[in-house]
Amino acid sequence: HKETTVWAAKTLESTVRWVGRSPTTTMGSIGVLHVCTLASSMGLHSGASFSHCTGTLTYNGICEPPKFPPRQPYSRDVPHPPYLDNPPSVINVTIGRQLLAIDSFLVESSNATQTFHSSTYHPESPVVVPDKPWEGTFAMPFSGGAWWDDDRQSIALWYRCGGDSATPQAGDEPTSTTTGTCLAYSADGLHFDKPMLDVRNGTNMVHPVAFDGNTVWLDHSEPNASRRYKMASVDASNAYAAYTLLASVDGIHWEVVINRTAGHIQDCSRVFNNPFRNKWVFSVKTGIAYGVGRARAYWESISLYNNTHWILNSEDGPWNHTNEVYPWAWADVADEKDPQTKPRTNASLYPQLYTLDAVAYESVMIGLFSILECDNYGQTNPCPGPMYHERNEVFVAFSRDGFHWSRPPAPRTPLAGLNESNATNWNWEDVQSTGGGFLVMGDQLFLYVSGRYIPTNSTCHEEGGHCQHDSTGLGTLRRDGFASLDAESGTSVTVITRPLTWSGNGSYLFVNFAGADLKIAVLNTSTGEPILPFTFDNCVPITTDRTRIEVLWKVPAPSGLSPLSGQAVRIAFSYGSHNSRIKSSLFSFWISSSPCGESRGYMAAGGPGFQNGVDIFGSCARSHK
């Protein structure tokens, strides 16, 4: 390739052209990687082009309107975030790895194939099963939480335990519930220890309260150590109609902060923290109404324990009262998958959004949508299978402003799905996500999910713990591997970003790539002229398949990319080859201040080698222990 080839690419339309869609789930080919970059010298300061913003300027350059979040009607339409139609004139990429393939936000033009990837269940799944007398048939996150514990250097998993078939323990009061939240630890993410704790004698139960959905959150930004761990529980004592909000210093001993929120909810409501906006978000279940079945409403607060006085939506709208929750997310027409066995006579029989968990990962919010495709509750019984069969699967969504979601196009493949080949498979039904979303374990993401099967010899005809067997499975995914931009074998592609900028001493360019012949050029947004020494010919070829690859130069620049900090940069990626027999996949890129390759992005539920859930050490993490 010559520099003139990249300049010609500037004439391509400024909209992304996604070519083909494939449910490919495997990476892994080793190839040759050539990386180089050119940058413009426009002298454009990172904030100069945003002076017209009359709302709030976000970390990535999106201008939020003065009234945010917005009001919108419930709908079964496929969502389309406004920032994809009107992206910033210059996008700030200072924070985190930049996930190129998840949407069109970063990409101005492309002829690559956009591929979304599913997690792969670890062969040892389920990794947590109900094998203690007090657990009954339950050992599943609901959604609970899975977080990296720096002090223990292990994964801490809060999960639902107990139920109708659980065995009372010595010292229990006659009125003691057998249902609650249990805690287990694992150093490797596969083998969990259930320690005997002092909350409920002789068990690993930490919150002996019956509930229908809770969220456990490790809050790294909390200055009060006694509130470092937070829980929002949908308790039976509140008739599943309000949150109970708790806090803990160690995740074991919990104190109630708010016994019953003034704002009403329904079962399976969740919470999460959005650090990009410094907000706590209440993911409020709105019930079977509004023409979309189960859906989610949005309410935000700077503190989890303040501003909980919302009111639910009425069925008829207009949903614009000051204290009314915001209509937010639902299952849409692209969630239709399999034909159902009976006609659907009302909206509740269409696919529905059962739960919505979310977490900050690198530079975006990742949403985990548990979609109920078919529901055998009640008398309609439209699905194959027995009564109470819940066909939930976890699908991924992405948000760059914290409110609007983009989702993969139809046909959608679940991030974590069912295995209905045998009715005794641990994940035969009801796969749901976990609070915290997933952990970053080296080059992989660890995604813990619930799973359920109903024993074939069960004769029960009503919902109850004795009718089901609930456990916890582990799905794994390549780091940044939600989606990739691919060049199929024997082809080459070009991907060009929109104008980008970054602040600070960003001197090093890194990529997450698998394949062959990746070359990069960055165009001056006015002239297309390259800046030496970042040219194609000066790139050092890299032969590898890794999730963190430093770009090196034959004749290096004394200060790397740092002179370009605060200027507009358009990076073009060209990869694949007509002579290549392997597929090439580009997942992400980022600017780092050191050769360690730290991204300064958020690490979801954490993992080994990070500090307070942020990647500030990169590959040098071991030297900082």
XYZ file of C-alpha atoms in Angstrom:
625
model
C 0.000 0.000 0.000
C 1.077 3.560 -0.693
C 0.095 6.691 1.159
C -1.892 7.723 -1.927
C -4.072 4.651 -1.456
C -5.128 5.836 1.978
C -5.710 9.360 0.682
C -8.031 7.917 -1.945
C -9.942 6.187 0.837
C -10.864 9.612 2.181
C -13.278 9.956 -0.713
C -15.407 7.077 0.612
C -18.807 7.934 1.996
C -18.745 9.046 5.615
C -21.133 6.352 6.733
C -20.200 2.849 7.783
C -20.855 0.110 5.276
C -21.254 -3.171 7.124
C -20.719 -6.045 4.718
C -22.289 -9.308 5.818
C -23.010 -10.578 9.288
C -21.817 -13.838 10.748
C -22.382 -15.548 14.103
C -18.687 -16.492 14.150
C -17.611 -17.425 17.648
C -13.970 -18.363 17.260
C -10.827 -16.343 16.713
C -7.341 -17.703 16.930
C -5.414 -17.592 13.656
C -1.813 -16.437 13.932
C -0.749 -14.013 11.247
C 1.447 -11.077 10.388
C 0.457 -7.681 11.733
C 1.787 -4.469 10.234
C 0.731 -1.321 12.049
C 1.490 2.270 11.237
C -0.172 5.579 11.831
C -0.228 9.004 10.308
C -1.733 11.996 12.083
C -3.007 15.383 11.113
C -1.394 18.603 12.281
C -4.479 20.751 12.212
C -3.732 22.296 15.571
C -7.288 21.528 16.694
C -7.500 21.431 20.477
C -9.671 18.640 21.853
C -12.286 21.049 23.185
C -12.289 23.597 20.377
C -14.955 21.939 18.252
C -17.352 21.472 21.181
C -17.801 25.110 22.207
C -21.291 25.128 20.690
C -22.566 22.411 23.076
C -25.411 23.890 25.149
C -25.880 20.756 27.271
C -23.292 18.534 28.941
C -20.185 17.387 27.107
C -19.460 13.741 27.872
C -16.084 12.026 28.231
C -16.165 10.908 24.584
C -17.368 14.160 23.030
C -21.109 13.492 22.868
C -23.150 16.602 23.625
C -26.028 15.655 25.898
C -29.066 17.908 25.503
C -29.949 20.150 28.465
C -32.795 17.779 29.370
C -31.159 14.407 29.855
C -32.201 11.643 30.074
C -34.871 12.220 27.426
C -38.503 11.197 27.527
C -39.546 8.596 24.975
C -42.564 6.316 24.452
C -42.525 2.569 24.983
C -42.183 0.869 21.629
C -41.240 -2.411 19.959
C -39.105 -0.540 17.430
C -35.394 -1.378 17.202
C -33.567 1.358 19.163
C -31.134 3.664 17.384
C -29.046 6.004 19.542
C -29.045 9.637 18.346
C -25.262 9.848 18.699
C -24.910 7.363 15.830
C -26.822 9.669 13.491
C -25.048 12.780 14.761
C -21.642 11.766 16.134
C -19.277 14.385 17.551
C -17.149 16.255 15.025
C -14.148 15.028 17.027
C -14.376 11.984 19.312
C -12.301 11.884 22.490
C -10.564 8.509 22.941
C -8.594 9.305 26.108
C -10.446 6.782 28.268
C -10.197 3.068 27.632
C -9.856 0.733 24.729
C -11.943 1.788 21.771
C -14.286 -1.001 20.685
C -14.493 -0.326 16.954
C -16.905 -3.032 15.900
C -19.832 -2.689 18.286
C -21.473 0.160 16.337
C -20.692 2.896 13.800
C -19.733 5.572 16.343
C -15.961 5.475 15.742
C -16.031 4.375 12.122
C -16.442 6.729 9.186
C -16.117 4.160 6.411
C -15.595 0.413 6.238
C -15.910 -2.553 3.935
C -15.116 -5.044 6.682
C -17.557 -7.663 7.927
C -19.063 -6.872 11.305
C -19.201 -10.028 13.429
C -20.739 -10.342 16.889
C -19.447 -13.123 19.111
C -21.025 -15.342 21.739
C -19.332 -16.538 24.886
C -18.283 -20.170 25.157
C -19.383 -22.101 28.210
C -16.493 -23.552 30.154
C -16.628 -27.363 30.055
C -16.692 -27.466 33.864
C -19.972 -25.540 33.942
C -21.898 -25.409 36.130
C -19.178 -24.165 38.466
C -21.464 -23.570 41.470
C -24.197 -26.081 42.294
C -26.533 -26.519 45.272
C -24.565 -29.130 47.202
C -25.179 -27.919 50.768
C -28.280 -28.782 52.809
C -29.210 -25.127 53.368
C -28.991 -24.361 49.636
C -31.896 -26.601 48.715
C -32.095 -26.522 44.912
C -30.747 -22.952 44.502
C -27.159 -21.887 43.795
C -27.607 -19.201 41.140
C -26.992 -15.451 40.863
C -30.289 -13.621 40.806
C -28.617 -11.319 39.718
C -26.427 -11.197 42.840
C -22.875 -10.195 41.988
C -19.497 -11.523 40.864
C -16.572 -9.232 41.714
C -12.805 -9.446 41.984
C -11.704 -9.146 45.630
C -8.230 -7.559 45.722
C -7.692 -8.457 49.374
C -8.399 -12.157 48.847
C -7.050 -12.205 45.275
C -10.111 -14.167 44.274
C -13.553 -13.872 42.734
C -16.380 -13.279 45.178
C -19.782 -14.596 44.043
C -23.037 -13.625 45.754
C -25.838 -15.969 44.737
C -29.349 -17.004 45.679
C -29.529 -20.070 47.915
C -32.216 -21.925 49.815
C -35.817 -22.351 48.862
C -38.686 -24.667 49.681
C -36.473 -27.759 49.811
C -33.686 -26.252 51.935
C -32.892 -27.822 55.302
C -33.203 -25.603 58.418
C -29.949 -25.294 60.365
C -29.177 -25.711 64.035
C -29.995 -22.549 65.942
C -32.517 -21.273 63.396
C -35.560 -19.561 64.785
C -38.874 -21.256 63.932
C -39.719 -18.300 61.691
C -36.339 -18.209 59.948
C -36.434 -18.115 56.179
C -34.509 -20.790 54.332
C -33.991 -18.475 51.358
C -31.282 -15.831 51.152
C -28.000 -14.692 49.623
C -24.907 -16.878 49.937
C -21.262 -16.036 49.240
C -18.508 -18.158 47.689
C -14.897 -17.442 46.652
C -12.666 -18.750 43.876
C -9.046 -18.025 42.991
C -9.310 -19.487 39.485
C -12.951 -18.768 38.677
C -13.785 -22.471 38.392
C -13.549 -24.000 41.852
C -15.494 -22.172 44.537
C -15.156 -22.413 48.305
C -18.236 -21.890 50.457
C -16.854 -20.661 53.804
C -18.729 -21.143 57.042
C -19.630 -17.626 58.178
C -21.177 -16.137 61.305
C -24.307 -14.570 59.815
C -26.443 -17.709 59.745
C -24.807 -20.344 61.861
C -22.918 -23.040 59.994
C -23.623 -21.690 56.508
C -22.182 -19.310 53.930
C -25.381 -17.273 53.900
C -24.740 -13.531 54.318
C -28.259 -12.135 53.962
C -30.953 -14.526 55.242
C -33.871 -12.689 53.669
C -36.228 -14.046 51.007
C -36.071 -11.984 47.826
C -36.906 -12.030 44.141
C -33.867 -10.412 42.541
C -31.008 -8.407 44.026
C -27.799 -6.700 42.952
C -24.490 -6.663 44.832
C -22.026 -3.940 43.817
C -18.420 -3.313 44.829
C -18.113 0.479 44.848
C -14.445 1.423 44.436
C -15.240 5.149 44.586
C -17.034 5.025 47.968
C -14.998 7.010 50.573
C -16.932 5.462 53.473
C -15.420 1.995 53.993
C -18.588 0.746 55.700
C -20.483 1.292 52.434
C -17.893 -0.125 50.053
C -20.204 -3.005 49.220
C -23.765 -2.146 48.265
C -26.857 -4.257 47.797
C -30.273 -3.497 46.338
C -32.642 -6.315 47.195
C -36.237 -6.907 46.101
C -37.448 -8.478 49.328
C -40.538 -10.539 50.019
C -41.115 -8.430 53.149
C -41.804 -5.475 50.844
C -44.072 -7.585 48.647
C -41.427 -7.262 45.903
C -42.685 -3.706 45.363
C -39.702 -1.667 46.617
C -35.939 -1.894 46.981
C -34.263 -2.597 50.290
C -30.900 -0.799 50.114
C -28.038 -2.140 52.209
C -24.321 -1.525 52.771
C -21.399 -3.600 53.995
C -17.740 -3.191 54.850
C -16.778 -6.714 53.759
C -19.632 -8.107 51.669
C -20.515 -10.456 54.541
C -22.088 -8.328 57.247
C -24.862 -6.126 55.895
C -26.686 -3.163 57.401
C -29.976 -1.823 56.084
C -29.701 1.803 54.988
C -33.190 2.176 53.500
C -35.708 -0.502 54.411
C -38.182 0.422 51.690
C -37.674 2.918 48.883
C -40.499 5.358 48.294
C -40.229 4.593 44.608
C -42.162 1.455 43.686
C -40.788 -1.348 41.524
C -41.602 -4.901 40.529
C -39.689 -8.131 41.030
C -36.320 -8.577 39.303
C -35.511 -4.863 39.324
C -31.764 -4.129 39.343
C -29.244 -1.326 39.965
C -25.820 -0.439 38.570
C -23.265 2.358 38.645
C -22.317 4.426 35.606
C -18.905 5.995 36.370
C -18.857 7.955 33.101
C -21.821 10.019 34.318
C -21.176 9.519 38.035
C -24.708 8.181 38.471
C -26.403 5.245 40.114
C -29.067 3.823 37.849
C -32.182 2.025 39.040
C -33.180 -0.504 36.367
C -36.871 -0.589 37.266
C -39.100 -3.344 35.974
C -42.324 -1.800 34.710
C -44.460 -4.906 34.424
C -46.644 -6.356 31.701
C -48.125 -3.219 30.200
C -47.488 -0.451 27.680
C -47.815 -2.831 24.722
C -44.319 -4.287 25.098
C -44.729 -6.755 27.955
C -42.018 -6.723 30.600
C -39.801 -3.668 30.082
C -37.389 -1.370 31.925
C -37.689 2.180 33.167
C -34.755 4.387 34.143
C -34.092 6.453 37.250
C -30.731 7.940 38.205
C -29.185 9.435 41.326
C -25.739 10.606 42.407
C -26.073 8.368 45.486
C -27.671 4.958 45.714
C -29.286 6.014 48.972
C -30.768 9.366 47.900
C -33.411 10.480 45.416
C -35.457 7.295 45.528
C -38.848 9.019 45.371
C -39.954 8.185 41.853
C -43.379 7.195 40.577
C -44.099 4.452 38.051
C -45.458 5.051 34.575
C -49.173 4.933 33.944
C -50.304 2.593 31.205
C -51.550 5.329 28.894
C -48.771 7.929 29.202
C -47.776 10.616 28.426
C -44.938 9.635 30.848
C -43.636 13.164 31.357
C -44.298 13.851 35.032
C -41.279 15.339 36.802
C -40.893 12.420 39.224
C -41.974 9.723 36.790
C -39.472 7.064 35.746
C -38.196 7.291 32.178
C -39.330 4.668 29.649
C -36.027 3.106 28.723
C -35.561 -0.385 27.270
C -37.625 -3.295 25.993
C -37.521 -6.302 23.696
C -37.919 -5.195 20.079
C -39.009 -6.822 16.841
C -35.464 -8.053 16.149
C -35.756 -10.308 19.229
C -38.217 -12.562 17.385
C -36.474 -15.877 16.821
C -38.458 -19.106 16.819
C -42.104 -19.455 15.795
C -44.325 -20.082 18.771
C -46.770 -22.912 18.969
C -49.845 -20.804 19.641
C -51.030 -17.451 18.314
C -50.116 -14.515 20.548
C -53.222 -12.693 21.585
C -51.564 -9.880 23.548
C -48.220 -8.124 24.007
C -47.225 -10.253 26.995
C -46.793 -13.236 24.677
C -44.140 -11.530 22.552
C -40.457 -11.605 23.556
C -39.956 -9.433 26.627
C -37.079 -7.837 28.503
C -36.879 -9.895 31.687
C -33.840 -8.242 33.313
C -31.288 -5.567 32.438
C -27.869 -5.453 34.117
C -25.131 -3.078 32.969
C -21.501 -2.244 33.749
C -18.738 0.090 32.539
C -16.146 -1.697 30.420
C -13.208 0.219 28.941
C -14.875 3.194 27.175
C -18.522 2.059 26.962
C -21.416 0.779 29.031
C -22.188 -2.879 28.351
C -25.811 -3.904 28.779
C -26.821 -7.480 29.480
C -30.400 -7.960 28.346
C -32.058 -11.160 29.537
C -34.707 -11.681 26.881
C -37.688 -13.877 27.718
C -38.519 -15.314 24.334
C -41.391 -17.431 25.490
C -43.290 -17.630 28.778
C -45.314 -20.567 30.055
C -46.709 -18.770 33.082
C -50.472 -18.578 33.391
C -52.950 -20.448 31.234
C -51.872 -19.357 27.752
C -48.907 -21.743 27.691
C -47.601 -20.688 24.243
C -44.162 -22.339 24.506
C -42.930 -25.875 24.096
C -42.069 -27.466 27.431
C -43.662 -27.712 30.851
C -45.481 -25.045 32.818
C -43.196 -22.335 34.251
C -40.590 -22.945 31.548
C -38.777 -19.580 31.209
C -36.835 -19.315 27.971
C -34.429 -16.536 29.011
C -31.145 -15.902 27.222
C -28.600 -13.100 27.703
C -28.020 -10.695 24.820
C -25.511 -7.846 24.664
C -26.156 -4.126 24.168
C -23.880 -1.080 24.082
C -24.256 2.517 25.207
C -21.926 5.488 24.774
C -24.124 8.011 26.588
C -25.426 5.770 29.387
C -29.064 5.854 28.298
C -29.497 4.880 24.648
C -28.676 1.325 23.639
C -27.497 -0.103 20.341
C -27.913 -3.819 19.800
C -26.717 -6.248 17.141
C -28.938 -6.548 14.080
C -31.230 -9.490 13.465
C -30.811 -12.385 13.622
C -29.362 -11.917 17.088
C -27.187 -14.559 18.684
C -27.196 -14.666 22.509
C -24.062 -13.769 24.403
C -24.974 -16.591 26.808
C -27.703 -18.932 25.665
C -29.678 -22.042 26.454
C -28.822 -25.648 25.722
C -32.138 -27.356 25.055
C -30.671 -30.558 23.650
C -31.497 -32.320 26.908
C -34.018 -31.329 29.569
C -31.456 -32.050 32.312
C -28.787 -29.673 30.976
C -27.855 -27.141 33.638
C -28.781 -24.293 31.247
C -31.904 -25.814 29.776
C -33.800 -22.644 30.735
C -33.651 -19.299 32.553
C -30.156 -18.045 31.723
C -29.715 -14.622 33.334
C -26.801 -12.257 33.957
C -24.974 -11.383 37.166
C -24.482 -8.037 38.909
C -21.140 -6.588 37.813
C -21.578 -8.167 34.396
C -18.254 -9.946 33.927
C -14.644 -10.016 35.088
C -11.451 -9.379 33.134
C -9.203 -12.389 33.708
C -6.062 -11.937 31.611
C -6.981 -12.253 27.946
C -10.504 -13.455 28.697
C -13.763 -12.117 30.052
C -15.490 -14.335 32.652
C -19.277 -14.121 32.464
C -21.215 -15.873 35.246
C -24.844 -16.696 34.512
C -27.697 -18.592 36.074
C -29.149 -21.755 34.621
C -32.072 -23.994 35.449
C -33.627 -27.308 34.613
C -36.741 -29.022 35.888
C -36.185 -32.654 36.886
C -37.960 -35.014 34.522
C -39.564 -36.905 37.398
C -41.063 -33.735 38.833
C -44.810 -33.935 39.333
C -45.336 -30.438 40.672
C -47.854 -28.175 38.978
C -47.023 -24.891 40.613
C -43.980 -22.691 40.962
C -41.702 -23.680 43.831
C -38.098 -24.493 44.689
C -38.727 -28.235 44.657
C -39.684 -28.053 40.962
C -36.346 -26.856 39.666
C -32.582 -27.151 39.931
C -30.667 -23.848 39.748
C -26.906 -23.464 39.335
C -24.213 -21.084 38.058
C -22.338 -21.461 34.785
C -19.278 -19.714 33.368
C -19.064 -18.283 29.883
C -15.739 -17.014 28.507
C -15.057 -14.500 25.767
C -11.940 -12.926 24.283
C -11.076 -9.602 25.903
C -12.852 -6.866 23.883
C -14.383 -9.756 21.968
C -18.029 -8.729 21.788
C -17.598 -7.828 18.130
C -14.901 -7.616 15.462
C -14.386 -6.110 12.022
C -13.232 -8.979 9.825
C -11.425 -9.552 6.570
C -12.297 -13.004 5.345
C -9.460 -15.202 4.056
C -8.230 -14.053 0.682
C -9.588 -10.536 1.074
C -8.372 -7.179 2.331
C -10.410 -4.430 3.964
C -10.044 -0.805 5.005
C -11.595 0.779 8.094
C -11.294 4.538 8.642
C -12.207 6.253 11.888
C -13.883 9.565 12.359
C -11.652 12.410 13.619
C -10.279 11.483 17.035
C -8.396 13.245 19.799
C -6.917 12.421 23.186
C -5.495 14.334 26.110
C -2.451 13.718 28.267
C 0.834 12.101 27.382
C -0.473 9.448 25.021
C 2.633 8.256 23.207
C 1.938 4.617 22.324
C -0.579 2.956 20.045
C -1.935 -0.505 20.891
C -4.348 -2.841 19.127
C -6.264 -6.046 19.822
C -5.963 -7.999 16.593
C -5.788 -11.519 15.156
C -4.807 -12.081 11.561
C -2.473 -10.787 8.862
C -1.126 -7.637 7.256
C -2.683 -4.880 9.303
C -1.434 -1.463 8.229
C -2.637 1.828 9.620
C -2.725 5.340 8.236
C -4.162 8.455 9.809
C -5.328 11.245 7.526
C -5.041 14.969 8.036
C -8.693 15.940 8.044
C -7.924 18.866 5.746
C -5.183 17.683 3.404
C -4.707 13.964 3.917
C -0.966 14.431 4.216
C 0.924 12.016 6.504
C 3.052 13.046 9.440
C 6.490 11.450 9.531
C 7.635 8.996 10.813
C 4.242 7.289 11.124
C 3.978 5.838 7.629
C 3.171 2.447 6.158
C 6.769 1.845 5.130
C 8.046 2.651 8.643
C 5.862 0.086 10.408
C 7.475 -2.894 12.136
C 5.577 -6.077 11.140
C 4.090 -8.046 14.034
C 3.360 -11.770 13.799
C 0.978 -12.679 16.608
C -2.589 -13.064 17.803
C -2.857 -11.158 21.067
C -5.204 -8.875 22.930
C -2.502 -6.274 23.661
C -0.055 -5.475 20.831
C 2.242 -2.471 20.870
C 2.838 -0.754 17.546
C 6.553 -0.224 16.901
C 8.309 1.890 14.293
C 11.516 1.161 12.338
C 12.588 4.771 12.800
C 10.791 5.746 15.997
C 9.595 9.237 16.779
C 11.497 10.619 19.813
C 8.271 11.390 21.671
C 6.012 8.829 20.031
C 2.491 10.071 19.415
C 2.528 12.575 22.279
C 3.005 15.668 20.021
C -0.378 14.816 18.503
C -2.193 14.987 21.833
C -5.058 17.471 21.603
C -5.095 17.436 17.804
C -7.561 15.827 15.443
C -6.516 12.378 14.229
C -8.190 10.078 11.738
C -6.781 6.520 11.860
C -7.234 4.128 8.934
C -6.756 0.375 9.303
C -6.019 -1.789 6.278
C -5.641 -5.518 6.825
C -6.038 -8.904 5.292
C -4.505 -9.987 1.991
C -5.558 -11.647 -1.240
C -2.759 -14.116 -0.529
C -3.832 -14.799 3.042
C -5.505 -18.076 3.947
C -6.690 -16.888 7.354
C -9.346 -14.505 8.523
C -8.178 -11.263 10.116
C -10.142 -9.667 12.951
C -9.749 -6.223 14.502
C -11.340 -5.744 17.913
C -10.030 -2.505 19.423
C -7.304 0.102 19.568
C -6.187 2.559 22.231
C -3.628 5.227 23.072
C -1.398 4.559 26.088
C 1.048 6.722 27.999
C 3.594 3.908 28.457
C 4.828 0.752 26.705
C 2.920 -1.219 29.358
C -0.217 -0.606 27.311
C -2.536 0.548 30.069
C -5.877 1.754 28.716
C -7.106 3.841 31.667
C -10.490 2.235 31.047
C -12.984 0.598 33.397
C -12.692 -3.137 33.982
C -16.314 -4.134 34.627
C -16.258 -6.291 37.800
C -12.478 -6.155 37.948
C -9.808 -8.795 37.813
C -6.199 -9.428 38.800
C -3.728 -6.643 38.010
C -6.084 -3.666 38.113
C -6.399 -0.889 40.660
C -9.892 -0.060 41.881
C -11.370 -1.582 38.767
C -9.328 0.528 36.313
C -6.521 -0.568 33.959
C -3.715 1.796 35.002
C -0.797 -0.665 34.886
C -1.332 -2.672 31.691
C 1.194 -5.469 31.248
C 3.330 -3.988 34.069
C 0.728 -4.877 36.718
C 2.921 -7.543 38.350
C 5.664 -5.026 39.123
C 3.156 -2.916 41.053
C 1.956 -5.641 43.429
